Amino acid sequence: MATTSTTTSKSEEYSLLRLSSANGPVYRKIKIAPLRDARPDEIPLIDISGIYSTSLNDRKSVAAQIHNAATNNGFFYVKNHGIDGSVMKAAYESSLEFFRQPDEIKQKVNAELSPCLNGWKPPKTQRINEAESIDVRETFSFRYNPIYDPAVVGNLESIPAETRESLVTNEFCWENTTNLPNLKKDIINYWRSTLGLARQLTRSFALALSLPETDLDSKITYPDAGVGLNYYPSIPPSSSDSEEQVSIGSHTDFQLFTILWQDSNGGLQVLNRDGEWINAAPIEGTFVVNIGDYLQRITNDRYISTVHRARNLSGKERISMPMFFGFNLNETCGVLDSCVDEEHPRKYEPISCKEWVELRVKAMHTTE
């Protein structure tokens, strides 16, 4: 286990955290310090209403704020994002209704029975970080399906063959949850809403990286965009002093970025640049956005894919609903030219999104 304490020259105590990556294990020094809430300079709150403005200057202003956050801790909150609160409320309530069912009912939609792993993963079946506890959670996952994409519906025959090959879809998770008539409607509505926001934010990232605003649009026509519903029972008080007992273990996300809605109970923790765990405390009406590994790679490490985890010590059940967003799986991207100069030579070769995700998944589930 990666928990060996050391002492620096400044007499600060650290532990060592082991993480999986596409290139093998990596390590982070964790400062032994009291947990605290993030400061605004660490995880800023960005008003993104300007991304919908007809003024390019307004859109560039938001992009500049996103750029500053992405090059700092790689996390930021967004408000005035254009998604009505009723969308999140309905998805949250349907999620709770699903997870509160007896396990024998949820078992009908066990993701192991699905070719594309859509569906439910029971408690004590996931361990994101092998240096920490088995995740104290259960999940329900739904991957991208073009039949529900507002930009594609009615035009499925136009999907290119090379793209179609990378789309693995089925209706398993919906066919086996018909006992909850609102679940499919509410979750797909949430997925569609966050999908639209993700596409808009992709243009903001393009502007932030000194690219033409629509330069990345062709890479997100049929994106790797899936929603995961996380149900976190509270970690028992008897184990709350153990740093290894986690709701979801320490990790970074795979693709471009993640859009996360979290309920009011809290538990999301982010590893800042000083090696301290800080709380990304819930802010009503916002999403948390964080940079993923692929975006860090194609920006030549300019943008930061930051380690995070969850520990629900609230004494209440907790729900979070991340939208994981990336390029079409058949797309290949190298380091962007705007992120290369004499002082920052190109670090990485081009790699397809599919190959990248497969490398990350394999690393996360390989025990060495």
XYZ file of C-alpha atoms in Angstrom:
368
model
C 0.000 0.000 0.000
C 1.265 3.473 -0.907
C 1.082 5.168 2.448
C 4.699 5.477 3.603
C 5.281 8.727 5.489
C 8.321 10.881 4.785
C 9.602 14.183 6.156
C 10.766 17.055 3.943
C 13.505 19.548 4.714
C 10.767 21.905 5.928
C 9.616 19.249 8.410
C 6.354 18.723 6.561
C 5.022 15.190 6.700
C 3.839 13.433 3.552
C 2.407 10.111 2.491
C 2.895 8.604 -0.929
C -0.119 7.791 -3.108
C 0.116 5.267 -5.940
C -2.000 5.885 -9.048
C -2.547 4.018 -12.293
C -1.771 5.619 -15.646
C -1.468 4.568 -19.274
C 2.315 4.337 -18.767
C 2.310 2.386 -15.521
C 2.150 3.424 -11.858
C 2.765 7.040 -10.917
C 3.040 8.548 -7.463
C 1.884 11.718 -5.750
C 3.115 13.164 -2.458
C 0.207 13.889 -0.127
C 0.791 16.510 2.544
C -0.501 15.387 5.922
C -2.684 18.365 6.758
C -6.245 19.027 7.939
C -8.827 18.795 5.189
C -10.183 22.212 4.201
C -12.507 23.758 1.641
C -10.973 24.963 -1.610
C -10.244 28.659 -1.943
C -11.661 30.542 -4.957
C -8.166 30.802 -6.435
C -7.878 26.988 -6.298
C -11.304 26.038 -7.692
C -12.836 29.201 -9.145
C -16.530 29.797 -9.800
C -16.968 30.891 -13.428
C -20.087 32.534 -14.805
C -20.292 30.937 -18.257
C -23.408 32.730 -19.501
C -21.105 34.451 -22.010
C -20.573 31.211 -23.962
C -24.080 31.709 -25.376
C -23.466 35.362 -26.314
C -23.425 36.551 -29.922
C -20.357 38.591 -28.993
C -17.048 36.873 -29.675
C -15.433 39.017 -26.996
C -17.905 37.691 -24.416
C -17.104 34.126 -25.419
C -13.375 34.831 -25.328
C -13.736 36.321 -21.844
C -15.198 33.068 -20.535
C -12.549 31.062 -22.400
C -9.798 33.071 -20.708
C -11.195 32.242 -17.267
C -11.470 28.565 -18.190
C -7.876 28.639 -19.447
C -6.635 30.048 -16.138
C -8.468 27.332 -14.180
C -7.296 24.564 -16.534
C -3.646 25.561 -16.122
C -3.946 25.795 -12.342
C -5.669 22.898 -10.529
C -7.729 21.762 -13.509
C -11.025 22.135 -11.624
C -13.653 24.875 -11.730
C -17.325 25.437 -10.989
C -19.672 26.783 -13.668
C -22.844 28.770 -13.042
C -25.425 30.241 -15.431
C -24.807 27.209 -17.627
C -28.239 27.220 -19.241
C -29.587 23.946 -17.820
C -32.756 24.313 -15.779
C -32.533 23.022 -12.214
C -35.579 20.835 -12.789
C -33.464 18.626 -15.081
C -30.994 17.809 -12.311
C -33.726 17.481 -9.700
C -35.639 14.912 -11.774
C -32.484 12.901 -12.538
C -31.468 12.998 -8.881
C -34.845 11.780 -7.660
C -34.990 9.000 -10.252
C -31.457 7.948 -9.309
C -32.398 7.671 -5.659
C -35.497 5.700 -6.587
C -33.368 3.241 -8.539
C -30.649 2.763 -5.921
C -33.086 2.388 -3.031
C -34.558 -0.748 -4.614
C -33.639 -4.207 -3.286
C -30.490 -5.640 -4.844
C -32.429 -8.531 -6.383
C -34.363 -6.033 -8.525
C -31.266 -4.060 -9.514
C -29.546 -7.329 -10.380
C -31.754 -7.554 -13.490
C -29.754 -4.697 -14.957
C -26.292 -5.793 -13.784
C -23.760 -4.240 -16.178
C -21.896 -7.557 -16.441
C -24.840 -8.821 -18.493
C -24.532 -5.955 -21.011
C -22.147 -6.070 -24.023
C -21.282 -2.398 -23.500
C -21.390 -2.490 -19.681
C -24.388 -0.180 -19.444
C -26.302 -0.714 -16.228
C -25.741 -1.332 -12.533
C -22.567 -2.228 -10.690
C -23.288 -3.530 -7.174
C -21.593 -2.463 -3.940
C -18.090 -3.813 -3.251
C -17.420 -4.583 -6.939
C -15.279 -1.566 -7.868
C -11.855 -0.506 -6.682
C -10.569 2.507 -8.565
C -7.318 2.692 -6.625
C -5.765 -0.462 -5.248
C -3.841 1.526 -2.603
C -7.173 2.469 -1.025
C -10.302 0.615 0.027
C -12.861 -0.972 -2.237
C -15.137 1.858 -3.339
C -18.024 2.382 -0.942
C -20.530 2.958 -3.744
C -22.719 1.460 -6.426
C -23.240 2.892 -9.906
C -25.533 3.000 -12.919
C -23.908 3.865 -16.255
C -25.201 4.902 -19.660
C -22.876 5.323 -22.669
C -23.317 7.479 -25.757
C -26.077 6.316 -28.080
C -26.736 8.368 -31.236
C -30.452 7.559 -31.205
C -30.797 9.898 -28.209
C -28.456 12.642 -29.470
C -30.486 15.710 -30.534
C -27.808 16.495 -33.126
C -28.203 13.080 -34.756
C -31.798 11.886 -34.232
C -33.475 11.167 -37.561
C -30.164 11.143 -39.402
C -28.584 7.866 -38.275
C -27.828 6.764 -41.822
C -25.325 9.622 -42.098
C -23.013 8.161 -39.446
C -19.712 7.294 -41.186
C -18.774 3.614 -41.239
C -15.516 4.192 -39.326
C -17.456 5.957 -36.590
C -20.221 3.383 -36.491
C -17.661 0.656 -35.770
C -16.664 2.393 -32.527
C -20.242 2.765 -31.271
C -21.283 -0.115 -29.014
C -24.857 0.450 -27.942
C -27.895 -1.437 -26.712
C -31.093 -0.855 -24.743
C -30.260 -3.288 -21.949
C -30.233 -0.718 -19.157
C -33.627 0.667 -20.179
C -35.335 -2.609 -21.090
C -34.604 -3.915 -17.596
C -35.685 -0.837 -15.640
C -39.227 -0.440 -16.976
C -40.527 -0.885 -13.421
C -39.363 2.732 -12.917
C -41.214 4.609 -15.682
C -39.412 7.932 -15.114
C -35.837 6.637 -14.950
C -35.092 6.491 -18.681
C -36.807 9.804 -19.411
C -35.104 11.682 -16.588
C -31.601 10.297 -17.089
C -31.614 10.725 -20.869
C -32.885 14.278 -20.430
C -29.973 14.952 -18.073
C -27.562 13.288 -20.513
C -28.853 15.360 -23.444
C -28.613 18.565 -21.443
C -25.040 17.966 -20.304
C -24.096 16.749 -23.798
C -25.193 20.099 -25.222
C -23.237 21.946 -22.542
C -20.156 19.811 -23.210
C -20.232 20.638 -26.914
C -20.510 24.331 -26.092
C -17.621 24.100 -23.618
C -15.509 22.367 -26.264
C -15.710 25.583 -28.277
C -14.635 27.513 -25.187
C -11.621 25.240 -24.830
C -10.778 25.804 -28.499
C -10.800 29.567 -27.946
C -8.793 29.142 -24.760
C -6.144 27.246 -26.730
C -5.917 29.943 -29.435
C -7.713 27.769 -31.976
C -10.609 28.726 -34.236
C -13.772 28.403 -32.149
C -15.204 25.516 -34.184
C -11.868 23.778 -34.772
C -12.738 20.740 -32.610
C -16.391 20.392 -33.662
C -15.697 17.634 -36.176
C -14.184 15.487 -33.418
C -17.304 15.514 -31.194
C -20.024 14.562 -33.676
C -20.515 11.146 -31.987
C -18.506 11.638 -28.810
C -17.382 9.336 -26.077
C -19.976 10.806 -23.734
C -21.423 8.748 -20.921
C -23.260 9.498 -17.719
C -22.500 7.644 -14.505
C -24.855 7.782 -11.555
C -22.946 7.286 -8.300
C -24.683 6.253 -5.098
C -22.521 6.714 -2.019
C -23.784 5.450 1.338
C -22.089 7.263 4.172
C -18.769 5.778 5.259
C -19.383 4.348 8.756
C -18.111 6.569 11.588
C -15.927 3.719 12.862
C -13.813 3.979 9.715
C -13.995 7.726 9.125
C -10.471 8.276 10.490
C -8.946 5.898 7.947
C -7.590 7.704 4.894
C -7.849 4.479 2.922
C -11.639 4.171 3.316
C -13.013 5.922 0.237
C -16.319 6.311 -1.569
C -14.369 6.292 -4.826
C -10.607 5.965 -4.906
C -8.030 8.523 -6.028
C -7.853 8.819 -9.813
C -7.783 11.075 -12.843
C -10.399 10.993 -15.592
C -9.676 9.541 -19.025
C -10.905 11.850 -21.743
C -11.289 15.587 -22.381
C -13.252 16.784 -19.366
C -15.979 15.833 -16.911
C -19.109 17.777 -16.007
C -20.300 16.801 -12.530
C -23.514 17.537 -10.662
C -23.325 16.701 -6.964
C -25.964 16.879 -4.269
C -25.645 19.057 -1.173
C -23.998 16.434 1.066
C -20.443 16.906 -0.169
C -17.523 14.507 -0.319
C -15.591 15.431 -3.496
C -11.910 15.995 -2.704
C -9.279 17.411 -5.050
C -5.498 17.130 -4.744
C -4.107 20.634 -5.178
C -0.676 21.564 -6.469
C 0.740 21.666 -2.947
C -0.233 18.034 -2.377
C -3.160 18.864 -0.089
C -6.602 17.321 -0.237
C -9.184 20.104 -0.507
C -12.977 19.918 -0.583
C -14.835 20.844 -3.745
C -17.825 21.736 -1.606
C -21.248 21.757 -3.294
C -22.437 25.121 -4.631
C -26.121 25.158 -5.478
C -26.940 25.644 -9.147
C -23.454 24.782 -10.389
C -21.578 21.974 -12.064
C -17.982 21.053 -11.292
C -15.826 20.713 -14.418
C -12.444 19.003 -14.413
C -9.794 18.335 -17.032
C -9.155 14.749 -18.191
C -5.964 12.942 -19.199
C -6.487 13.145 -22.962
C -6.917 16.915 -22.842
C -3.765 17.201 -20.726
C -1.938 15.084 -23.310
C -3.008 17.041 -26.401
C -2.262 20.355 -24.651
C 1.310 19.172 -24.014
C 0.640 19.143 -20.257
C -0.438 22.782 -20.320
C -3.822 21.789 -18.886
C -3.882 19.759 -15.684
C -5.751 16.479 -15.171
C -5.928 16.548 -11.397
C -6.210 13.648 -8.959
C -9.519 13.527 -7.097
C -11.607 11.142 -5.033
C -14.787 11.095 -2.928
C -15.283 10.362 0.759
C -18.867 10.640 1.931
C -18.647 11.274 5.660
C -21.901 13.235 5.814
C -23.934 10.559 7.571
C -26.373 10.694 4.628
C -26.630 8.962 1.287
C -24.994 10.937 -1.531
C -25.615 11.128 -5.284
C -23.264 12.471 -7.936
C -23.912 12.460 -11.679
C -20.781 12.901 -13.847
C -20.899 13.320 -17.617
C -17.570 12.044 -18.992
C -16.910 13.763 -22.318
C -14.375 13.055 -25.041
C -13.770 13.017 -28.765
C -15.326 10.398 -31.029
C -13.557 7.152 -30.192
C -12.297 6.723 -33.764
C -10.614 10.150 -33.709
C -6.847 10.461 -33.403
C -5.242 13.586 -32.020
C -1.694 14.628 -31.281
C -0.370 17.594 -29.370
C -2.053 20.755 -30.626
C 0.267 23.083 -32.539
C -0.824 26.014 -30.380
C 0.667 24.227 -27.360
C 4.143 23.789 -28.869
C 7.001 26.299 -29.029
C 10.775 26.382 -28.596
C 10.496 26.182 -24.814
C 7.766 23.530 -24.915
C 8.613 20.875 -27.526
C 6.024 18.268 -28.463
C 5.970 15.556 -25.763
C 3.502 13.006 -27.126
C 2.760 11.093 -30.304
C -0.777 11.049 -31.726
C -3.047 8.339 -30.336
C -6.654 7.424 -31.028
C -9.202 8.077 -28.333
C -10.239 4.427 -28.406
C -6.666 3.247 -27.881
C -6.151 5.798 -25.114
C -9.283 4.783 -23.220
C -8.390 1.098 -23.561
C -4.909 1.765 -22.154
C -6.361 3.643 -19.199
C -8.991 1.004 -18.467
C -6.401 -1.777 -18.651
C -4.061 0.099 -16.316
C -6.814 0.759 -13.807
C -7.825 -2.881 -13.653
C -4.346 -4.410 -13.678
C -2.821 -5.473 -10.364
C 0.969 -5.446 -10.369
